């Protein structure tokens, strides 16, 4: 696994300046990273989508996975800009199926995600995009899910990595040489 901050310092500073800290949300002790100010800024949002699309092209991806819900907001425009197809990984019960499912724990609760079993074809090279990497539970579950479809994951890309929560270390044995790109690391 390689890569940490996959952005210039100017882009990193711009993105970070548009992420708002909200203490004790959604529960006491969590410092929530609110990306809505970034999404509302057309310059920052466009630069973010460009950077993610560039990573997709660099890793020669053929399909882009977005993780519900905030991952959708970033992955779908990045896929369109890179002229690639988008595959949603959804919270349980939202896809008509047939699906594969995977449970996981995150910083503030538990959840289950699903993907359509036929979402990928032979030889597909998949990049998984999400907004935040915290404990890595969500990304780990998504990697497991995509792996079970038979597709190859060629990258994980996030806007923001919360280094202290250890997601990168958690994913290392799963990712091996697959790059984990974080545009901003705090
Ligand atoms: O690394 P982890 O500890 O797994 O945390 C990261 C995940 O937590 C958030 O998702 P959340 O489930 O809160 O959902 P949302 O995108 O629907 O707001 C975030 O969007 C990531 O998917
Ligand atoms: N602290 C945090 N802020 C925003 N999204 C998160 N997902 C998991 N932890 C998070």
Coordinates of C-alpha atoms and ligand atoms in Angstrom, one line a residue:
X1 CA 0.0 0.0 0.0
X2 CA 1.3 3.4 -1.0
X3 CA 0.2 7.1 -1.0
X4 CA -0.9 9.4 1.7
X5 CA -1.7 12.9 0.6
X6 CA -2.4 12.6 -3.1
X7 CA -2.9 16.4 -3.5
X8 CA -0.8 19.5 -3.9
X9 CA -0.5 21.6 -0.8
X10 CA -2.6 24.3 -2.4
X11 CA -5.5 21.8 -3.1
X12 CA -5.1 20.2 0.4
X13 CA -5.3 23.7 2.1
X14 CA -8.3 24.6 0.0
X15 CA -10.2 21.4 0.8
X16 CA -9.3 21.5 4.5
X17 CA -10.4 25.1 4.8
X18 CA -13.9 24.0 3.7
X19 CA -14.3 21.1 6.1
X20 CA -16.1 22.1 9.4
X21 CA -15.4 20.5 12.7
X22 CA -18.6 19.7 14.7
X23 CA -18.0 18.5 18.3
X24 CA -20.0 15.7 19.8
X25 CA -21.9 14.8 16.7
X26 CA -23.6 12.4 16.2
X27 CA -22.7 11.3 19.7
X28 CA -20.5 12.7 22.6
X29 CA -16.8 12.3 22.0
X30 CA -17.0 12.3 18.2
X31 CA -15.5 15.3 16.3
X32 CA -17.6 15.2 13.2
X33 CA -16.0 16.4 9.9
X34 CA -18.7 18.2 8.0
X35 CA -18.0 18.4 4.3
X36 CA -21.2 20.4 3.4
X37 CA -19.3 23.7 3.2
X38 CA -16.9 22.1 0.7
X39 CA -19.8 20.8 -1.4
X40 CA -21.4 24.2 -1.4
X41 CA -18.2 25.9 -2.8
X42 CA -18.1 25.4 -6.5
X43 CA -14.4 26.0 -6.8
X44 CA -13.4 23.6 -4.1
X45 CA -16.0 21.0 -5.1
X46 CA -14.9 21.1 -8.7
X47 CA -11.2 20.8 -7.7
X48 CA -12.1 17.8 -5.5
X49 CA -13.9 16.0 -8.3
X50 CA -11.0 16.7 -10.7
X51 CA -8.5 15.3 -8.3
X52 CA -10.6 12.1 -7.7
X53 CA -11.2 11.7 -11.5
X54 CA -7.4 12.1 -12.0
X55 CA -6.7 9.2 -9.5
X56 CA -9.2 7.0 -11.3
X57 CA -7.5 7.7 -14.6
X58 CA -4.0 7.2 -13.1
X59 CA -4.9 3.8 -11.7
X60 CA -6.5 2.7 -15.0
X61 CA -9.8 2.0 -13.3
X62 CA -12.8 0.7 -15.3
X63 CA -15.5 1.1 -12.6
X64 CA -15.9 3.5 -9.7
X65 CA -17.6 2.4 -6.5
X66 CA -19.2 5.0 -4.2
X67 CA -20.2 4.2 -0.6
X68 CA -23.6 5.5 0.6
X69 CA -24.3 8.2 1.3
X70 CA -21.5 10.8 1.3
X71 CA -19.3 8.7 -0.9
X72 CA -22.0 8.9 -3.6
X73 CA -21.7 12.7 -3.7
X74 CA -18.0 12.4 -4.6
X75 CA -17.8 9.2 -6.5
X76 CA -20.6 9.7 -9.1
X77 CA -19.2 13.0 -10.5
X78 CA -15.7 11.7 -10.4
X79 CA -16.8 8.6 -12.4
X80 CA -18.6 10.8 -14.9
X81 CA -15.6 13.1 -15.3
X82 CA -13.3 10.2 -15.8
X83 CA -15.8 8.7 -18.3
X84 CA -16.2 5.6 -16.2
X85 CA -19.3 3.7 -14.9
X86 CA -20.5 4.2 -11.3
X87 CA -21.5 1.4 -9.0
X88 CA -23.4 2.2 -5.7
X89 CA -22.6 0.3 -2.6
X90 CA -25.7 0.9 -0.5
X91 CA -26.9 0.4 3.0
X92 CA -28.8 -2.8 3.4
X93 CA -32.3 -3.1 1.9
X94 CA -32.0 -0.4 -0.8
X95 CA -30.9 -2.4 -3.9
X96 CA -33.4 -4.6 -5.7
X97 CA -30.9 -7.4 -6.0
X98 CA -29.6 -10.1 -6.2
X99 CA -27.1 -8.6 -3.8
X100 CA -24.1 -9.5 -1.7
X101 CA -24.0 -8.1 1.8
X102 CA -21.4 -7.3 4.5
X103 CA -21.8 -6.1 8.1
X104 CA -19.4 -3.8 9.8
X105 CA -18.8 -1.4 12.7
X106 CA -17.9 2.2 12.4
X107 CA -16.8 5.1 14.7
X108 CA -20.4 5.6 15.9
X109 CA -22.5 2.4 15.3
X110 CA -22.9 -0.6 13.1
X111 CA -24.3 -1.1 9.6
X112 CA -24.6 -3.4 6.7
X113 CA -23.8 -2.6 3.1
X114 CA -24.8 -4.3 -0.2
X115 CA -23.8 -4.4 -3.8
X116 CA -25.4 -5.9 -6.8
X117 CA -23.8 -9.3 -7.4
X118 CA -23.6 -8.6 -11.2
X119 CA -22.3 -5.0 -10.9
X120 CA -18.9 -5.9 -12.3
X121 CA -17.7 -7.8 -15.4
X122 CA -14.6 -9.9 -15.9
X123 CA -11.5 -7.8 -15.8
X124 CA -13.1 -4.9 -14.1
X125 CA -10.6 -2.7 -12.2
X126 CA -12.4 -1.0 -9.4
X127 CA -11.6 2.2 -7.3
X128 CA -13.6 2.6 -4.1
X129 CA -14.3 6.3 -3.2
X130 CA -15.6 7.6 0.1
X131 CA -15.5 11.0 1.9
X132 CA -13.9 10.0 5.2
X133 CA -11.6 7.2 6.3
X134 CA -11.9 6.9 10.1
X135 CA -11.6 3.4 11.7
X136 CA -11.6 1.8 8.2
X137 CA -14.6 -0.4 9.0
X138 CA -16.7 0.8 6.1
X139 CA -13.8 0.6 3.6
X140 CA -12.8 -2.8 4.8
X141 CA -16.4 -4.1 4.4
X142 CA -16.6 -2.5 0.9
X143 CA -13.3 -4.1 -0.2
X144 CA -14.6 -7.5 1.1
X145 CA -17.8 -7.0 -0.8
X146 CA -16.2 -6.0 -4.1
X147 CA -13.7 -8.8 -3.8
X148 CA -16.5 -11.3 -3.4
X149 CA -18.0 -10.3 -6.8
X150 CA -14.7 -11.3 -8.4
X151 CA -13.6 -7.8 -9.5
X152 CA -10.2 -6.5 -8.7
X153 CA -9.8 -3.4 -6.5
X154 CA -7.0 -1.2 -7.8
X155 CA -7.4 1.7 -5.4
X156 CA -9.2 3.3 -2.5
X157 CA -9.5 7.1 -2.6
X158 CA -10.9 9.3 0.2
X159 CA -11.2 13.1 0.6
X160 CA -10.2 13.0 4.3
X161 CA -8.2 10.5 6.4
X162 CA -8.5 10.8 10.2
X163 CA -5.1 9.4 10.9
X164 CA -5.5 8.8 14.7
X165 CA -8.4 6.4 14.1
X166 CA -6.1 3.9 12.4
X167 CA -8.0 3.1 9.2
X168 CA -4.8 2.9 7.1
X169 CA -3.2 0.3 9.4
X170 CA -6.5 -1.7 9.5
X171 CA -6.7 -1.8 5.7
X172 CA -3.0 -2.5 5.1
X173 CA -3.3 -6.4 5.2
X174 CA -6.3 -6.3 2.9
X175 CA -4.9 -3.7 0.5
X176 CA -1.3 -5.1 0.3
X177 CA 0.1 -3.1 -2.7
X178 CA -3.2 -1.5 -3.7
X179 CA -2.9 2.3 -3.2
X180 CA -4.9 4.2 -0.6
X181 CA -5.0 7.8 -1.6
X182 CA -6.2 10.5 0.8
X183 CA -6.4 14.1 -0.5
X184 CA -6.2 15.4 3.0
X185 CA -4.8 13.7 6.1
X186 CA -5.5 15.2 9.6
Ligands
LIG1 O1 -13.8 4.5 8.5 P1 -15.1 4.3 9.2 O2 -15.0 4.3 10.7 O3 -15.9 3.2 8.7 O4 -16.0 5.6 8.9 C1 -16.1 6.2 7.7 C2 -17.5 6.2 7.2 O5 -18.3 6.9 8.1 C3 -19.2 7.7 7.3 O6 -20.3 7.1 6.9 P2 -21.7 6.9 7.6 O7 -22.0 5.5 7.8 O8 -21.7 7.8 8.8 O9 -22.8 7.4 6.6 P3 -23.2 8.5 5.6 O10 -22.2 8.6 4.5 O11 -24.5 7.9 5.1 O12 -23.4 9.8 6.3 C4 -18.3 8.1 6.2 O13 -19.1 8.6 5.1 C5 -17.6 6.9 5.8 O14 -18.3 6.0 5.0
LIG2 N1 -15.5 11.9 12.6 C1 -16.1 11.7 11.5 N2 -16.6 12.8 10.8 C2 -17.2 12.5 9.6 N3 -17.5 11.3 9.2 C3 -17.1 10.3 9.8 N4 -17.2 9.0 9.6 C4 -16.6 8.3 10.6 N5 -16.1 9.2 11.5 C5 -16.4 10.4 11.0

